[in-house]
Structures are given as structure tokens and as C-alpha cells.
PDB file of C-alpha atoms in Angstrom:
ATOM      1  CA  UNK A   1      -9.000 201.257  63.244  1.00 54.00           C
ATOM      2  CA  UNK A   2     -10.986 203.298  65.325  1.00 62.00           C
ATOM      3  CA  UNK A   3     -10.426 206.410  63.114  1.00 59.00           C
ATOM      4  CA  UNK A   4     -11.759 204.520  60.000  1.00 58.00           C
ATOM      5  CA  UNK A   5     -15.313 203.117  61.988  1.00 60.00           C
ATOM      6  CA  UNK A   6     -15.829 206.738  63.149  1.00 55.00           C
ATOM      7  CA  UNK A   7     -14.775 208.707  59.512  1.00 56.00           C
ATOM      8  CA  UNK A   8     -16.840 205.778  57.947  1.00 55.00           C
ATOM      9  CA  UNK A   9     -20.061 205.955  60.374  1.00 58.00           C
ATOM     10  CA  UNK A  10     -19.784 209.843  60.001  1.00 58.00           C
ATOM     11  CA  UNK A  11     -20.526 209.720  56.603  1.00 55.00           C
ATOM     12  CA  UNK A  12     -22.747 207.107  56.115  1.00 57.00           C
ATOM     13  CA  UNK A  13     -25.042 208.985  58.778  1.00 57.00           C
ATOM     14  CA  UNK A  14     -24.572 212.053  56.581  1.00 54.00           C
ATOM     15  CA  UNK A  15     -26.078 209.503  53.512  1.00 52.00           C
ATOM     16  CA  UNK A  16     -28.762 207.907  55.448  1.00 55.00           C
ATOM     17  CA  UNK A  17     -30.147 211.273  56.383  1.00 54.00           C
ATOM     18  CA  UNK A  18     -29.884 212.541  53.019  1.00 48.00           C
ATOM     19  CA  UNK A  19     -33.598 211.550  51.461  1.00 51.00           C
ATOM     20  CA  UNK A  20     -35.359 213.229  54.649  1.00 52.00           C
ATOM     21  CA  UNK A  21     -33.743 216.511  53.777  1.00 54.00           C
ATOM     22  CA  UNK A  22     -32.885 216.585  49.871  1.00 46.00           C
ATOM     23  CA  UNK A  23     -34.548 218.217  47.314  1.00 69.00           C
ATOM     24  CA  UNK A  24     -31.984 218.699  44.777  1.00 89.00           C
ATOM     25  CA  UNK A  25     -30.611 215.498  43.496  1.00 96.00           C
ATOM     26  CA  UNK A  26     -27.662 215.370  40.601  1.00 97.00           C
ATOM     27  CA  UNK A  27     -26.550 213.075  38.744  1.00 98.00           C
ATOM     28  CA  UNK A  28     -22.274 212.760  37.024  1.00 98.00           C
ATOM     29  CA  UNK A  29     -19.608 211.371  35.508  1.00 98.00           C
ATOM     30  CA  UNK A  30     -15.538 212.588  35.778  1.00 98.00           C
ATOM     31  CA  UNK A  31     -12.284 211.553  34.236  1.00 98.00           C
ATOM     32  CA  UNK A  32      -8.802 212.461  35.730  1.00 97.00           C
ATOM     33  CA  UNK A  33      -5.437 211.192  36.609  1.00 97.00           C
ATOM     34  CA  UNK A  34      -4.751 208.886  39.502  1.00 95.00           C
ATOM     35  CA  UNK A  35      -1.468 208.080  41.057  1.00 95.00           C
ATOM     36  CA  UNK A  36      -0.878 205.203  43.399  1.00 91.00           C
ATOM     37  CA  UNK A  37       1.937 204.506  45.437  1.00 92.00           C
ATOM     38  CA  UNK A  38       3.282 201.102  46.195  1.00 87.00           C
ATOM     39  CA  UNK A  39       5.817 200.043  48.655  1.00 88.00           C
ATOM     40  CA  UNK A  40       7.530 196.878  49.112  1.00 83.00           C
ATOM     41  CA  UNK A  41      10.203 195.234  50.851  1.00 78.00           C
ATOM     42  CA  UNK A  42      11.891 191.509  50.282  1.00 70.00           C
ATOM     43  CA  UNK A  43      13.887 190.025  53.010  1.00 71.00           C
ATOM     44  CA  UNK A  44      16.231 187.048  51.684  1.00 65.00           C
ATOM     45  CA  UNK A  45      17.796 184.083  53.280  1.00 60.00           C
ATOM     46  CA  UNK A  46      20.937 183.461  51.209  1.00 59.00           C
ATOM     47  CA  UNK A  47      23.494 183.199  53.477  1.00 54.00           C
ATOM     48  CA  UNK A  48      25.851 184.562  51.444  1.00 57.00           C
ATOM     49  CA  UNK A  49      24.049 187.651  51.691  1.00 52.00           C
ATOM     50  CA  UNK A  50      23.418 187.885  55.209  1.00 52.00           C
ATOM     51  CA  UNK A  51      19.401 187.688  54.780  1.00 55.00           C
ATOM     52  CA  UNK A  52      19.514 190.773  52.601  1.00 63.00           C
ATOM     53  CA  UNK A  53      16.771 193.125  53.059  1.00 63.00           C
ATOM     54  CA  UNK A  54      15.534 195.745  50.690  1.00 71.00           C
ATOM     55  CA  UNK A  55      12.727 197.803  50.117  1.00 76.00           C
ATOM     56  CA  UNK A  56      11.433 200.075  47.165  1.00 82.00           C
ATOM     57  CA  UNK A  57       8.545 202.323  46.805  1.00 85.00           C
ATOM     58  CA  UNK A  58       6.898 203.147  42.925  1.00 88.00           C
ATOM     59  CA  UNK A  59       4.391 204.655  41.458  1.00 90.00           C
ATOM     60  CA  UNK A  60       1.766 204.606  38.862  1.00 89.00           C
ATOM     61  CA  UNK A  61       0.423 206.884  36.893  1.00 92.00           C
ATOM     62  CA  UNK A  62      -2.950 205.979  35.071  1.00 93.00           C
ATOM     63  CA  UNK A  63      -6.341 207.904  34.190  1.00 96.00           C
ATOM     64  CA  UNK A  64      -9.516 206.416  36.342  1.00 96.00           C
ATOM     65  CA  UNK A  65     -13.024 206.900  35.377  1.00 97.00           C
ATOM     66  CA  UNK A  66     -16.085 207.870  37.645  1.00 97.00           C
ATOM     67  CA  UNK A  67     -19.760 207.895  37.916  1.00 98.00           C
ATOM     68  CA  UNK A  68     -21.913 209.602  40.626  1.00 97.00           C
ATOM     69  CA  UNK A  69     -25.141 210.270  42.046  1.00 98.00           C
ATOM     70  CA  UNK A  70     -26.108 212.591  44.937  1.00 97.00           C
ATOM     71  CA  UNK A  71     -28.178 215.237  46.396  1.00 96.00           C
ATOM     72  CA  UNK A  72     -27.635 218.728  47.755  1.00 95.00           C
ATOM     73  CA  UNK A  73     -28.717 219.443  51.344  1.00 94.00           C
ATOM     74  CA  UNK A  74     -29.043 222.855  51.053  1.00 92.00           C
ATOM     75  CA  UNK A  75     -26.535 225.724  49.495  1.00 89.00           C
ATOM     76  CA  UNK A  76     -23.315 224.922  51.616  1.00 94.00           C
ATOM     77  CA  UNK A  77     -23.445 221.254  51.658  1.00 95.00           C
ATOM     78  CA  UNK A  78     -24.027 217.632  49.437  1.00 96.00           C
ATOM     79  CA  UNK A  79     -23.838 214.322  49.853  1.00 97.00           C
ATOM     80  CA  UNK A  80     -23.102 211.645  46.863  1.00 98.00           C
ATOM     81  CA  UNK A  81     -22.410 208.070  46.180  1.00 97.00           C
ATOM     82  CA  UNK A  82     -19.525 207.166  43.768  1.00 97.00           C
ATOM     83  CA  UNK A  83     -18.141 204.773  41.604  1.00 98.00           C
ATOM     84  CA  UNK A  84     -14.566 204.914  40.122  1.00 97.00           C
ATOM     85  CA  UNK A  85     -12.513 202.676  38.354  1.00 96.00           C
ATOM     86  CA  UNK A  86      -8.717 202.693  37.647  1.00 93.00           C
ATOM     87  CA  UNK A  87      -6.216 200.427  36.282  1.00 89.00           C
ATOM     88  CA  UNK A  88      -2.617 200.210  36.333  1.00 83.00           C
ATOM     89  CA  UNK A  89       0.366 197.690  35.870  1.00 81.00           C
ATOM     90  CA  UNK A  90      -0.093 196.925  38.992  1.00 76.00           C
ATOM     91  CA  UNK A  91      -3.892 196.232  39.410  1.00 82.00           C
ATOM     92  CA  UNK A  92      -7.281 196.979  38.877  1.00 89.00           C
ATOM     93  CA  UNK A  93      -9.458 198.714  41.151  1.00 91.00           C
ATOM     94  CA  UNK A  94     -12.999 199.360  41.802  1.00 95.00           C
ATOM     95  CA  UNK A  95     -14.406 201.972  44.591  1.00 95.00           C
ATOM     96  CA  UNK A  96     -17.699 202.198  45.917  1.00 97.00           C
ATOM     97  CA  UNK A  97     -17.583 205.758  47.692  1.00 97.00           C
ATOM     98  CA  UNK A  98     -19.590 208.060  50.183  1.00 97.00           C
ATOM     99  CA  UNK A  99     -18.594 211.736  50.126  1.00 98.00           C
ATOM    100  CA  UNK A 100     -19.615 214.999  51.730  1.00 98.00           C
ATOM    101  CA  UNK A 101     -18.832 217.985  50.617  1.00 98.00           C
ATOM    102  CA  UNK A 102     -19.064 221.698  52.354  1.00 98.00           C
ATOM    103  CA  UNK A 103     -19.397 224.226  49.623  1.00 97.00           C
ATOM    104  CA  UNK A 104     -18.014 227.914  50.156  1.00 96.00           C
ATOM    105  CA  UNK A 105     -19.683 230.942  47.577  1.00 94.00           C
ATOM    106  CA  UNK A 106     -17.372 233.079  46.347  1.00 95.00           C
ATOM    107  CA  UNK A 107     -18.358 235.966  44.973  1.00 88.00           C
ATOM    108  CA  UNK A 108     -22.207 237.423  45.104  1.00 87.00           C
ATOM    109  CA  UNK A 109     -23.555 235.308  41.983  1.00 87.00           C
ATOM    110  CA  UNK A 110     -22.824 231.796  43.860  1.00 86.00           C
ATOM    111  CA  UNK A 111     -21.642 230.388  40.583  1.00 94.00           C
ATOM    112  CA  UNK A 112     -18.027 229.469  42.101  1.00 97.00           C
ATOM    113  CA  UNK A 113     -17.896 227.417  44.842  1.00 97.00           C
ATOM    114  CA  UNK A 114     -14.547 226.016  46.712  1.00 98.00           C
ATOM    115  CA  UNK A 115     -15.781 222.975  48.325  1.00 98.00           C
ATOM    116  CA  UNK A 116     -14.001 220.610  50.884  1.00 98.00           C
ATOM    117  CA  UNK A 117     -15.316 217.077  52.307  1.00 98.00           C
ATOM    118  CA  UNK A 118     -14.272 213.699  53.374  1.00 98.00           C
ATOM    119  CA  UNK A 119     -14.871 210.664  51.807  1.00 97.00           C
ATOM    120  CA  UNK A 120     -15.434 206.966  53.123  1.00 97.00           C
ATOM    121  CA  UNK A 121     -15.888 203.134  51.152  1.00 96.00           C
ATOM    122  CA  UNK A 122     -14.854 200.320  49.716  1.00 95.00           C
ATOM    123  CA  UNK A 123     -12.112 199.441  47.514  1.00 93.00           C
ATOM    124  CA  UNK A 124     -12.122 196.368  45.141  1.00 92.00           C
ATOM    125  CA  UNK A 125      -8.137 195.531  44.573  1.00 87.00           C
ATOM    126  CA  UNK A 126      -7.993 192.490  41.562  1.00 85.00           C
ATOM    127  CA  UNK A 127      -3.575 192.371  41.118  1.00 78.00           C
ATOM    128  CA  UNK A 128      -2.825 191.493  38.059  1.00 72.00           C
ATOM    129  CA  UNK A 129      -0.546 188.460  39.083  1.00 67.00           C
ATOM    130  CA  UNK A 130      -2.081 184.833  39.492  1.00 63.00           C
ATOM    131  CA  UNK A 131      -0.520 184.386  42.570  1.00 59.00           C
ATOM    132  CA  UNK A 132      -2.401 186.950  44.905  1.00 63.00           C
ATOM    133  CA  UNK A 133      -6.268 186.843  44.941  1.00 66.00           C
ATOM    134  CA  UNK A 134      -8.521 189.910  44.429  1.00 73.00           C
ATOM    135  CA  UNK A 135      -9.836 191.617  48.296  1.00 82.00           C
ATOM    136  CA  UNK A 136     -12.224 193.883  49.297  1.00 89.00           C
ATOM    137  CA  UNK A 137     -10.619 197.076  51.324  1.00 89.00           C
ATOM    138  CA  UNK A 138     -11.490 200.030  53.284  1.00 93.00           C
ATOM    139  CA  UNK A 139     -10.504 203.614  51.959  1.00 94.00           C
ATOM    140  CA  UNK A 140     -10.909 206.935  53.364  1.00 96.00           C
ATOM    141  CA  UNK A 141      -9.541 210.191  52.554  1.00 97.00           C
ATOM    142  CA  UNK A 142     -10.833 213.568  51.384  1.00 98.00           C
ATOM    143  CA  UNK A 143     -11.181 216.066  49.086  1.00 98.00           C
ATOM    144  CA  UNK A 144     -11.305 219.718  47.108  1.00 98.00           C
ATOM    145  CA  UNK A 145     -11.766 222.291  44.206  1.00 98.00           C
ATOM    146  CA  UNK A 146     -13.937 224.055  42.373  1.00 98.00           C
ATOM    147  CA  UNK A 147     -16.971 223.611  41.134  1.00 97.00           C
ATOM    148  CA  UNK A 148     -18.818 226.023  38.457  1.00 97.00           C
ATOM    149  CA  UNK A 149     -22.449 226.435  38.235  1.00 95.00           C
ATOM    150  CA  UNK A 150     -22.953 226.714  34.391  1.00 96.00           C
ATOM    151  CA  UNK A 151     -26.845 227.073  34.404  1.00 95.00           C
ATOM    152  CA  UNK A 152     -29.526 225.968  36.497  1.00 91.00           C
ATOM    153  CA  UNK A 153     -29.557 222.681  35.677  1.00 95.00           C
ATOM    154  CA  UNK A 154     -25.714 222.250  34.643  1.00 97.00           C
ATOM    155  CA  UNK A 155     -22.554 222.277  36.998  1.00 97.00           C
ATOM    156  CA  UNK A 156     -18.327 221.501  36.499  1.00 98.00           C
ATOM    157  CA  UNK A 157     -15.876 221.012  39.011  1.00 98.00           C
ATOM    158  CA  UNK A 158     -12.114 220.880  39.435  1.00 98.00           C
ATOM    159  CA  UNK A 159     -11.099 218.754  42.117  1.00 98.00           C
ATOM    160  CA  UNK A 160      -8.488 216.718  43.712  1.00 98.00           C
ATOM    161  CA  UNK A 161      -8.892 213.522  45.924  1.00 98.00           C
ATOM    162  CA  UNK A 162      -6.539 211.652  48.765  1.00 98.00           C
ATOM    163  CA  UNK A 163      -7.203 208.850  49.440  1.00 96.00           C
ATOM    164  CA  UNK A 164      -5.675 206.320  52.399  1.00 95.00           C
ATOM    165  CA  UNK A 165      -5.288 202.389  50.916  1.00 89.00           C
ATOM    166  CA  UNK A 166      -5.846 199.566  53.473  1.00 80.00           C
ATOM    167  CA  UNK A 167      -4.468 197.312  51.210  1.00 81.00           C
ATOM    168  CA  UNK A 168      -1.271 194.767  51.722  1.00 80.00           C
ATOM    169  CA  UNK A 169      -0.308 191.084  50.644  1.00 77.00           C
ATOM    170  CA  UNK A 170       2.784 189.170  52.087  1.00 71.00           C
ATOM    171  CA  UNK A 171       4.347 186.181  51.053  1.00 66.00           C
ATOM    172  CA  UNK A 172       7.556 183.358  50.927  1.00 61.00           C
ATOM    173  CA  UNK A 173       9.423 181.947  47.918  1.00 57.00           C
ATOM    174  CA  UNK A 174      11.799 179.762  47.961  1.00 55.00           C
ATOM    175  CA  UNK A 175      14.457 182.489  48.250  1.00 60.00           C
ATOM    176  CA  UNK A 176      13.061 184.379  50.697  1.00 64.00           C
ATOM    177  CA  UNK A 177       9.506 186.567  51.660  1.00 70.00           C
ATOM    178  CA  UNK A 178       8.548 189.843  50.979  1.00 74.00           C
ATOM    179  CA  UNK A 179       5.273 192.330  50.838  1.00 79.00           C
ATOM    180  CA  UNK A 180       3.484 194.536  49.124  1.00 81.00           C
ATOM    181  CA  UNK A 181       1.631 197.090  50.120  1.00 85.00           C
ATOM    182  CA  UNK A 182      -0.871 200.098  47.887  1.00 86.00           C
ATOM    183  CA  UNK A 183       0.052 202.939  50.561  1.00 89.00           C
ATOM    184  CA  UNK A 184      -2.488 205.610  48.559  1.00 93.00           C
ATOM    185  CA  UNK A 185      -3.825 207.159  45.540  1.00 94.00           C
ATOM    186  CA  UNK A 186      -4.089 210.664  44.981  1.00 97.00           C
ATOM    187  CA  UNK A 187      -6.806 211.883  42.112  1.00 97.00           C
ATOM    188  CA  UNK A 188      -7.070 215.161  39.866  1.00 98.00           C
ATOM    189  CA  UNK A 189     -10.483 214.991  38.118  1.00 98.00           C
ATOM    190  CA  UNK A 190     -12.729 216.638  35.783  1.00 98.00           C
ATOM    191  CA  UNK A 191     -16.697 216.034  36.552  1.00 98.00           C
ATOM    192  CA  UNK A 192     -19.785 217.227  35.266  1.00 98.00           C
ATOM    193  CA  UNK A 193     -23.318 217.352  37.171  1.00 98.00           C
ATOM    194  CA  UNK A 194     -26.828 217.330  36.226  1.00 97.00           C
ATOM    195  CA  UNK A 195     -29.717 218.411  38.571  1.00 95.00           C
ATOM    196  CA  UNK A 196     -32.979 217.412  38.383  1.00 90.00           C
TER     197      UNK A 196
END
């Protein structure tokens, strides 16, 4: 836990200070692919069965959608707010992000960039069973790619995104008790920026 206050105070300090020092903001959307990785287990108490125990771990494969707003410090680093939406057979989910991002030129023009960053927020889990109730989790993770200054004013990246879940529900049935448990998601996006 004490990992997740500092990764999560880190970057919101990084955010607060960000109107002081900004004078590039952008504005974006990005589509991709997210995969998120369950795992369960069910413990029984048949006695035929001994109390059986098993576990399994799946995932899902879905597209998410996200929209963005940030600013850039200076040349070699940004800060931005995001929010990203995904759905699977599983559940829905929401995220209400704060990322930085340290960029890296490559090559004299400063078109490409290879950026790397962490990421900190809020994750909005609704399952899509009546029995468990929606919750409100922290996530964490990080991320990188490339990003490709078209113009002036337009930019594209290429990125990928981990992110660590905080999210598990346990239960009994009349047959026995078992939990669930979204481990992480991992994300390959598309995005395009717009400075003003």
C-alpha cells in the first residue's frame, strides 16, 4: 500500500504543478486493444470431494476507448489527465488517469520521440452479474512508444500501457465460496494530439 500512496502522490504533485509551468497544452483521443486478466479460485465443501479446490485464470480481449487532456512542461517531459473506457464479458470499466511522460528525441528534427512514464488513478469496475456491486479502485502502472510530431500543431503516438488492478470480490454459495479477482490490463493504443 505504501508503494501505491507514494506512485500516486508522485504524480499528482507532477499535475498540481503543471499550470505554474505549462505553456503548451494538448488536447486527444486514442483507440486500442486492452487485455485483462482474471483469476479465480472456488473452494467446495462436498464431502465427497474432499472440499475440492480449483483455480483458473482467463482473459479478455476487447478494444477500449480514450480521451485526454494535458500540457507539455518543456521538450522532454508532459503531464495529462485521462479518461478510458473498456468493456468486456466480464465488466465494464471506467478510468480516471494521471500520467507523466519523459520524452527522448531521436534524431536532429525532434519529430520522433520514445517516451516512458508512469501512470496513477482510479478505476470504476461495474461486473456485469447482479450479484456483485460496482467499486471504485486504485490502478497504477506505466507506460511507452512513440509519438510523431506531424506539424506544429498535430502529433500521433504508438504506445503501450500496464496497468496493476486493485480489484477483487469473494463470496459463498450454497456449495461452497470462491473469488474473483481483475489481476491487470495491458493496453496497445493509437492516439492523436492537438496543441493549442
Amino acid at each position: 500500500m505504501k508503494i501505491k500512496s507514494l506512485a500516486l502522490a508522485a504524480v499528482i504533485a507532477t499535475a498540481m504543478s503543471a499550470p505554474t509551468m505549462a505553456v503548451d497544452w494538448f488536447i486527444g483521443g486514442g483507440v486500442g486493444a486492452q487485455q485483462n486478466t482474471y483469476k479465480g479460485s472456488y473452494q467446495g465443501v462436498d464431502p465427497e470431494f474432499n472440499g475440492d479446490y480449483a483455480s483458473a485464470r482467463e482473459t479478455e480481449n476487447n478494444e477500449f476507448y480514450e480521451f485526454r487532456v494535458g500540457t507539455y512542461l518543456n521538450d522532454s517531459s508532459r503531464v495529462y489527465g485521462t479518461y478510458s473506457y473498456n468493456s468486456d464479458d466480464a465488466s465494464r470499466q471506467q478510468s480516471l488517469m494521471v500520467s507523466y511522460d519523459y520524452l527522448v528525441g531521436l534524431g536532429a528534427s525532434n519529430k520522433l520521440n520514445w517516451f516512458i512514464g508512469a501512470t496513477a488513478g482510479v478505476n470504476h469496475i461495474s461486473p456485469d452479474v447482479d450479484e456483485v456491486s460496482s467499486k471504485d479502485r486504485f490502478v497504477w502502472g506505466g507506460q511507452t512508444g512513440l509519438m510523431y510530431k506531424i506539424n506544429d500543431k498535430l502529433s500521433t503516438e504508438l504506445g503501450y500501457r500496464y496497468l496493476k488492478q486493485d480489484y477483487k470480490v469473494s463470496g459463498s454459495y450454497a456449495d461452497g465460496s470462491g473469488s474473483i479477482k481483475l489481476q491487470d490490463s495491458q493496453q496497445l493504443y493509437l492516439a492523436v494530439d492537438y496543441r493549442f
